[in-house]
């Protein structure tokens, strides 16, 4: 049953069992740095509003992947609807949860675009961190009402007065507006719910206008296809309507629409301001793009919602099966994984050292780790991951305007025809204690960083801004940053485009043969040091054979470093006792010829961990 009075936009929706107006809807998200209690606070909000029963309760309820629970991070965004009553009026809350990590910042930006308000959660013990500020700026760009929440005030190490001052300085609000809470004990949850009603504006929209709905997420259901999560800005959608996804231009039937409660609740109609799901029977996740606009085929809208862009991979790596016979099995696993994670990009490639595999694009190093872990856990695939690298633009002298995209070091044109290479740069924001400013600056300058700003947030906390090459942070940067700051630094970054750079390809030769999987594109100044470190590392990792194995690093035809894995020697002269020296010499000469022949036809076995050795060159 659906009753609509359009003059007041008063709606009765089957399933809610209650009349409510658009002014009774609140759409909000929670933004915070990693481990500041975002998922736990979401649990308390669900408990307080009765959205979950005692039987359904569990910690990190919205994080439904084992990896999310183990690592304590949100990998996929989630949305859930709650009901709340205040002063005799009933309200509908749509919580659109967001991932916290920088690798998933595009998903965060689309989730924020679907809201009118945001809970800014700050840890009372750790204070403001880099991603707190990054996500706050995203929210402010979308004109969201910010409700500051000081979480974990019950901890013995909490410093609520000082951290409240930090929040006041950051937001320009009054200290009274900062809600003190503890997601663990439930302290302050009622105050947060009241603040959502009082301070978050109701959605604005025209029910009579053509349908405009923003896609902020999608998940794959193996039985029903892709489930699209959307927020309606204008218009209305009915079950059975024919809809169009504007970015792809494809039309589908709305087989099912509904609200996103803990279990999906089907509806016959949804109106402007609502957040819900749509099932159209789409089987390929790449057909549903986050940030796209849904409209009706019968009455399409003139303009799409601003802000849509294709998700671009930032880091590339090769993934190969350990057993080459499992190549087709790996392909099937990657295709299934892509249905759940549309931001994963892969294409077949082959390597002389590793056989057939895939060249994969990821949003960042955490994304790479998550994909590798999911392949091993969910699909029981044992894989080798090659050295990660980023995407460069190369320009040849013959056609200076033609861009050659280099995702693999082997794609780099010959230096004789190369005009220049451009590499991606990022704007890095690091917040640390003032004691460690020198250490952090030293690390960033070593990584070819250029300092652009230094701001003292408080006498003890400093915000540093650097322009850094993306290639320098994909290896060990984050681990080393934590080491030099004794764990006190937080890191966030955003891409700022490409800049010309002097890059060369360093090849690794084993026994005179190039191993393409160990090649790397590096800056000219770092090439000799890197080549030396790779050779030294491989010398320790490659087992000894019956013959000497030369390990060489080369730029083009020029060898820049060499190490040798010495042969396992057999004492062929042991049986010669006494007699003339020529008897021993004859046996040694025969052994030398055998070793020379063995070296020409012998194969060098490379252990699996050698392919990731470059990542830990500073260990």
XYZ file of C-alpha atoms in Angstrom, residues 32-475:
444
model
C 37.081 8.755 11.141
C 40.693 7.659 11.022
C 41.406 3.893 11.166
C 40.800 2.382 14.634
C 39.033 5.421 16.120
C 35.901 3.361 16.870
C 33.740 3.960 13.789
C 32.400 0.393 13.436
C 31.823 0.043 17.207
C 29.869 3.323 17.271
C 27.723 2.032 14.378
C 26.986 -1.086 16.497
C 25.824 1.091 19.431
C 23.581 3.200 17.164
C 21.958 0.020 15.824
C 21.446 -1.255 19.379
C 19.962 2.036 20.619
C 17.460 2.283 17.756
C 16.385 -1.372 17.977
C 17.553 -2.051 14.401
C 18.999 -5.417 15.505
C 17.627 -8.057 17.839
C 19.643 -9.570 20.693
C 20.049 -12.693 18.599
C 21.559 -10.751 15.666
C 23.975 -8.660 17.747
C 27.729 -9.065 17.217
C 30.777 -6.816 17.201
C 31.515 -4.961 13.935
C 28.074 -5.965 12.662
C 28.402 -4.001 9.395
C 31.861 -5.464 8.651
C 30.764 -8.817 7.273
C 34.109 -10.035 5.851
C 36.537 -12.068 7.993
C 39.394 -9.855 6.788
C 37.572 -6.719 7.997
C 37.116 -8.220 11.445
C 40.701 -9.470 11.749
C 42.363 -6.256 10.592
C 39.832 -3.979 12.275
C 39.269 -1.950 9.079
C 36.258 -1.390 6.825
C 37.032 -2.527 3.274
C 33.559 -2.225 1.735
C 31.070 0.537 2.554
C 27.722 -0.555 4.010
C 24.339 1.088 4.447
C 21.597 0.364 6.959
C 18.251 1.953 7.906
C 17.155 2.647 11.499
C 13.997 4.043 13.124
C 14.164 6.553 16.003
C 11.515 8.416 18.007
C 12.039 11.835 19.597
C 9.430 14.088 21.242
C 6.571 11.961 19.931
C 7.765 12.061 16.293
C 9.192 9.113 14.331
C 12.312 9.509 12.213
C 14.038 7.315 9.636
C 17.868 7.256 9.789
C 19.930 6.010 6.840
C 23.499 5.307 8.007
C 25.865 5.038 5.026
C 29.058 3.537 6.458
C 32.330 4.372 4.699
C 35.727 2.634 4.417
C 38.401 4.393 6.482
C 41.534 3.653 4.458
C 42.988 6.077 1.927
C 43.021 3.389 -0.807
C 39.210 3.503 -0.894
C 38.819 7.303 -0.822
C 36.711 7.354 -4.029
C 34.080 5.133 -2.380
C 34.201 7.440 0.662
C 33.577 10.508 -1.532
C 30.531 8.897 -3.221
C 29.092 7.778 0.139
C 29.539 11.316 1.495
C 27.764 12.735 -1.591
C 24.690 10.649 -0.653
C 24.384 12.267 2.821
C 23.407 15.560 4.442
C 25.379 15.085 7.650
C 28.434 13.336 9.072
C 29.556 12.157 12.497
C 33.236 13.107 12.810
C 34.663 10.553 15.274
C 37.953 11.425 17.002
C 39.800 9.160 19.451
C 40.205 10.903 22.843
C 43.602 9.191 23.298
C 45.069 9.650 19.784
C 43.533 13.024 18.855
C 43.177 14.206 15.234
C 44.951 12.066 12.591
C 45.707 12.507 8.873
C 42.666 10.667 7.510
C 40.379 12.487 9.974
C 41.352 15.739 8.250
C 41.249 14.239 4.737
C 37.715 12.843 5.146
C 36.598 16.035 6.918
C 37.636 18.109 3.884
C 35.652 15.721 1.641
C 32.590 16.219 3.838
C 32.968 20.014 3.904
C 33.286 20.102 0.082
C 29.857 18.428 -0.068
C 28.365 20.945 2.441
C 27.648 18.300 5.065
C 26.627 19.248 8.602
C 29.467 18.015 10.851
C 28.677 16.597 14.311
C 31.970 16.141 16.230
C 32.084 13.067 18.497
C 34.898 12.550 21.002
C 35.093 8.763 21.335
C 36.861 6.496 23.887
C 36.595 9.038 26.741
C 36.515 6.065 29.173
C 40.123 5.060 28.386
C 42.723 5.707 31.129
C 44.970 7.367 28.510
C 42.174 9.657 27.230
C 42.762 13.391 27.277
C 39.274 14.807 26.536
C 39.945 18.473 27.380
C 42.998 18.785 25.142
C 41.466 16.817 22.239
C 38.233 18.866 22.515
C 40.357 22.005 22.064
C 41.956 20.425 18.973
C 38.495 19.714 17.485
C 37.298 23.251 18.268
C 40.389 24.700 16.531
C 39.883 22.418 13.515
C 36.135 22.977 13.013
C 35.673 26.439 14.494
C 32.760 25.153 16.584
C 32.125 25.645 20.307
C 33.245 23.121 22.929
C 29.565 22.474 23.850
C 28.913 21.059 20.357
C 31.481 18.261 20.838
C 29.672 15.145 22.102
C 31.664 13.034 24.601
C 31.013 9.351 24.014
C 32.273 5.824 24.460
C 31.208 3.403 21.744
C 32.342 0.523 23.961
C 30.115 1.349 26.953
C 27.319 3.195 25.100
C 28.006 6.526 26.830
C 26.709 9.497 24.812
C 24.881 7.426 22.148
C 21.506 8.983 23.055
C 23.031 12.467 22.708
C 24.370 11.529 19.247
C 20.931 10.335 18.088
C 19.321 13.567 19.317
C 22.014 15.624 17.578
C 21.342 13.783 14.285
C 17.667 14.796 14.489
C 18.342 18.395 15.552
C 21.446 19.246 13.493
C 21.433 17.106 10.319
C 19.174 18.752 7.693
C 16.387 16.753 6.078
C 16.934 15.811 2.414
C 15.729 18.210 -0.263
C 14.225 16.946 -3.472
C 11.329 17.221 -5.903
C 9.162 14.103 -6.123
C 7.578 15.383 -9.379
C 10.935 15.879 -11.163
C 12.484 13.183 -13.408
C 14.293 10.452 -11.470
C 17.867 11.242 -10.394
C 19.452 8.608 -8.141
C 23.141 8.409 -7.162
C 24.811 4.972 -7.051
C 27.148 4.979 -4.043
C 27.973 1.256 -3.854
C 27.255 -2.165 -5.318
C 27.658 -5.711 -4.025
C 27.510 -9.027 -5.861
C 24.963 -11.657 -4.885
C 25.726 -15.034 -6.531
C 21.995 -15.842 -6.799
C 20.518 -12.474 -7.801
C 23.358 -10.664 -9.584
C 24.617 -7.186 -8.722
C 22.715 -5.318 -5.997
C 22.961 -1.564 -6.567
C 22.826 0.801 -3.579
C 21.416 4.242 -4.422
C 20.171 7.512 -2.932
C 17.279 9.295 -4.714
C 17.901 13.034 -5.098
C 14.806 13.816 -7.230
C 11.805 11.911 -8.530
C 10.532 8.465 -7.621
C 11.024 4.856 -8.687
C 8.456 2.047 -8.739
C 8.982 -1.672 -8.784
C 8.970 -2.864 -12.425
C 10.047 0.514 -13.909
C 12.542 0.452 -16.757
C 15.664 2.319 -15.603
C 18.802 3.588 -17.364
C 22.355 3.782 -15.983
C 23.625 7.011 -17.554
C 27.395 6.274 -17.588
C 26.977 3.009 -19.524
C 23.731 3.992 -21.332
C 22.225 0.542 -20.652
C 18.577 -0.083 -19.741
C 17.305 -2.570 -17.151
C 14.072 -3.507 -15.384
C 13.772 -2.692 -11.679
C 12.944 -6.269 -10.631
C 13.115 -5.361 -6.943
C 13.590 -2.165 -4.946
C 13.638 -1.715 -1.201
C 15.135 -0.329 2.011
C 18.495 -1.385 3.440
C 17.699 -2.709 6.884
C 19.767 -5.524 8.420
C 17.823 -7.727 6.036
C 16.657 -6.149 2.791
C 13.056 -4.981 2.938
C 11.303 -4.867 -0.488
C 9.096 -1.866 -1.335
C 6.769 -1.006 -4.202
C 7.853 2.635 -4.458
C 10.704 4.858 -3.256
C 10.778 8.659 -3.338
C 13.223 11.579 -3.217
C 15.369 11.453 -0.057
C 15.228 7.651 0.263
C 18.262 5.352 0.374
C 17.756 1.816 -0.882
C 18.804 -1.052 -3.118
C 17.937 -2.020 -6.680
C 18.128 -5.477 -8.257
C 18.074 -5.598 -12.058
C 19.614 -9.004 -12.770
C 22.951 -7.519 -13.928
C 25.608 -10.244 -13.773
C 28.764 -8.157 -14.378
C 29.924 -5.787 -11.633
C 31.700 -3.531 -14.150
C 28.304 -2.540 -15.641
C 27.392 -0.848 -12.333
C 29.757 2.057 -11.635
C 29.960 3.869 -8.298
C 29.022 7.538 -8.812
C 26.749 6.828 -11.805
C 23.212 8.271 -12.111
C 20.029 6.149 -12.415
C 17.084 7.624 -14.313
C 13.864 6.344 -15.898
C 13.759 5.349 -19.584
C 10.196 6.744 -19.945
C 11.012 10.141 -18.392
C 14.820 10.633 -18.328
C 16.558 13.479 -16.540
C 18.467 16.080 -18.571
C 21.649 16.006 -16.481
C 23.590 13.386 -14.569
C 24.675 13.994 -10.961
C 28.087 15.699 -10.852
C 31.203 13.947 -9.609
C 31.193 10.656 -11.524
C 34.592 9.409 -12.644
C 36.064 6.059 -13.582
C 38.091 4.424 -10.792
C 41.741 4.480 -11.904
C 44.243 1.881 -10.617
C 47.304 3.407 -8.941
C 49.551 0.368 -8.323
C 50.245 -2.533 -10.715
C 51.642 -5.993 -9.977
C 51.770 -9.380 -11.664
C 49.904 -12.294 -10.058
C 50.973 -15.782 -11.172
C 49.938 -19.262 -10.003
C 52.721 -21.189 -8.227
C 51.663 -24.253 -10.255
C 51.406 -23.182 -13.925
C 48.647 -25.782 -14.505
C 46.326 -23.698 -12.262
C 46.254 -20.754 -14.699
C 42.627 -21.297 -15.804
C 41.574 -21.835 -12.188
C 43.238 -18.521 -11.265
C 41.415 -16.765 -14.129
C 38.042 -18.074 -12.856
C 38.919 -16.958 -9.302
C 39.908 -13.461 -10.464
C 36.653 -13.086 -12.430
C 34.589 -14.078 -9.372
C 36.584 -11.689 -7.198
C 36.021 -8.847 -9.680
C 32.252 -9.322 -9.272
C 32.643 -8.334 -5.605
C 35.294 -5.680 -6.213
C 34.787 -3.696 -9.426
C 37.933 -1.618 -8.745
C 40.149 -4.660 -9.484
C 41.511 -4.533 -13.064
C 43.429 -7.425 -14.659
C 44.692 -8.569 -18.044
C 46.593 -11.731 -19.097
C 50.378 -11.553 -19.411
C 53.264 -14.022 -19.593
C 56.709 -14.053 -18.036
C 59.759 -16.054 -19.072
C 60.455 -16.813 -15.408
C 56.930 -17.415 -14.088
C 54.877 -18.576 -17.088
C 51.297 -17.380 -17.638
C 49.584 -15.021 -15.194
C 47.810 -11.664 -14.927
C 48.845 -8.034 -14.774
C 46.592 -6.504 -12.115
C 45.763 -2.898 -11.221
C 44.997 -1.918 -7.618
C 43.912 1.245 -5.811
C 46.900 1.003 -3.463
C 49.161 -1.363 -1.509
C 46.454 -2.273 1.027
C 44.120 -3.148 -1.861
C 46.850 -5.431 -3.284
C 47.275 -7.177 0.090
C 43.510 -7.641 0.457
C 43.144 -9.164 -3.037
C 46.089 -11.540 -2.488
C 44.684 -12.603 0.890
C 41.177 -13.149 -0.520
C 42.545 -15.279 -3.398
C 44.271 -17.538 -0.883
C 41.378 -17.721 1.605
C 38.238 -17.702 -0.510
C 39.519 -19.557 -3.588
C 42.393 -21.632 -2.110
C 44.826 -20.237 -4.723
C 48.571 -20.110 -3.960
C 49.999 -17.232 -5.989
C 53.261 -15.349 -6.558
C 52.978 -11.553 -6.580
C 55.707 -9.682 -8.467
C 57.244 -6.369 -7.456
C 54.490 -3.694 -7.439
C 54.984 -0.617 -9.615
C 52.921 2.354 -10.770
C 51.723 3.504 -14.193
C 54.032 5.885 -16.102
C 53.612 7.888 -19.303
C 56.454 7.613 -21.830
C 56.977 9.829 -24.891
C 59.099 8.868 -27.906
C 61.187 11.273 -29.996
C 59.397 10.277 -33.216
C 55.898 11.131 -31.903
C 56.306 13.498 -28.922
C 52.522 13.914 -28.528
C 51.688 10.192 -28.392
C 51.414 8.853 -24.832
C 52.753 5.342 -24.235
C 51.266 3.988 -20.985
C 53.861 1.917 -19.125
C 52.271 -0.436 -16.572
C 55.099 -2.979 -16.756
C 58.858 -2.209 -16.836
C 59.155 -4.292 -20.021
C 56.793 -1.822 -21.787
C 59.319 1.025 -21.498
C 60.631 1.979 -24.987
C 64.336 1.672 -25.808
C 66.346 4.582 -24.300
C 67.621 5.510 -27.787
C 64.093 6.511 -28.944
C 62.828 7.745 -25.545
C 62.168 11.469 -25.212
C 60.953 11.672 -21.592
C 59.025 9.775 -18.919
C 56.365 11.231 -16.611
C 55.545 9.612 -13.264
C 52.538 10.110 -10.949
C 53.004 12.352 -7.906
C 50.914 12.536 -4.743
C 50.254 15.147 -2.083
C 51.147 13.429 1.194
C 49.856 14.724 4.536
C 51.685 13.456 7.620
C 50.685 14.334 11.180
C 53.252 13.507 13.863
C 54.624 14.629 17.210
C 56.996 17.588 17.051
C 59.846 15.369 18.415
C 59.897 13.339 15.172
C 59.685 16.138 12.571
C 63.386 15.780 11.652
C 63.128 11.990 11.204
C 59.989 12.249 9.038
C 61.507 15.024 6.884
C 64.666 12.941 6.400
C 62.622 9.937 5.244
C 60.513 12.007 2.812
C 63.553 13.785 1.320
C 65.251 10.388 0.885
C 62.133 9.334 -1.059
C 62.541 12.362 -3.415
C 59.860 14.344 -1.550
C 59.490 18.132 -1.714
C 58.094 19.783 1.427
C 55.250 22.183 0.624
C 53.849 23.089 4.046
C 54.460 22.724 7.774
C 51.738 23.632 10.280
C 51.742 23.276 14.051
C 48.227 22.095 14.958
C 49.209 22.269 18.647
C 52.637 22.800 20.294
C 53.022 18.989 20.283
C 51.463 18.026 16.910
C 52.712 19.012 13.456
C 51.098 18.604 10.036
C 53.635 18.175 7.213
C 52.727 18.304 3.517
C 54.974 16.817 0.833
C 54.855 16.272 -2.924
C 56.107 12.702 -3.351
C 56.452 10.306 -6.312
C 53.848 7.553 -5.900
C 56.452 4.923 -6.824
C 58.441 5.778 -3.674
C 55.583 4.979 -1.280
C 54.394 1.655 -2.740
C 57.251 -0.312 -1.199
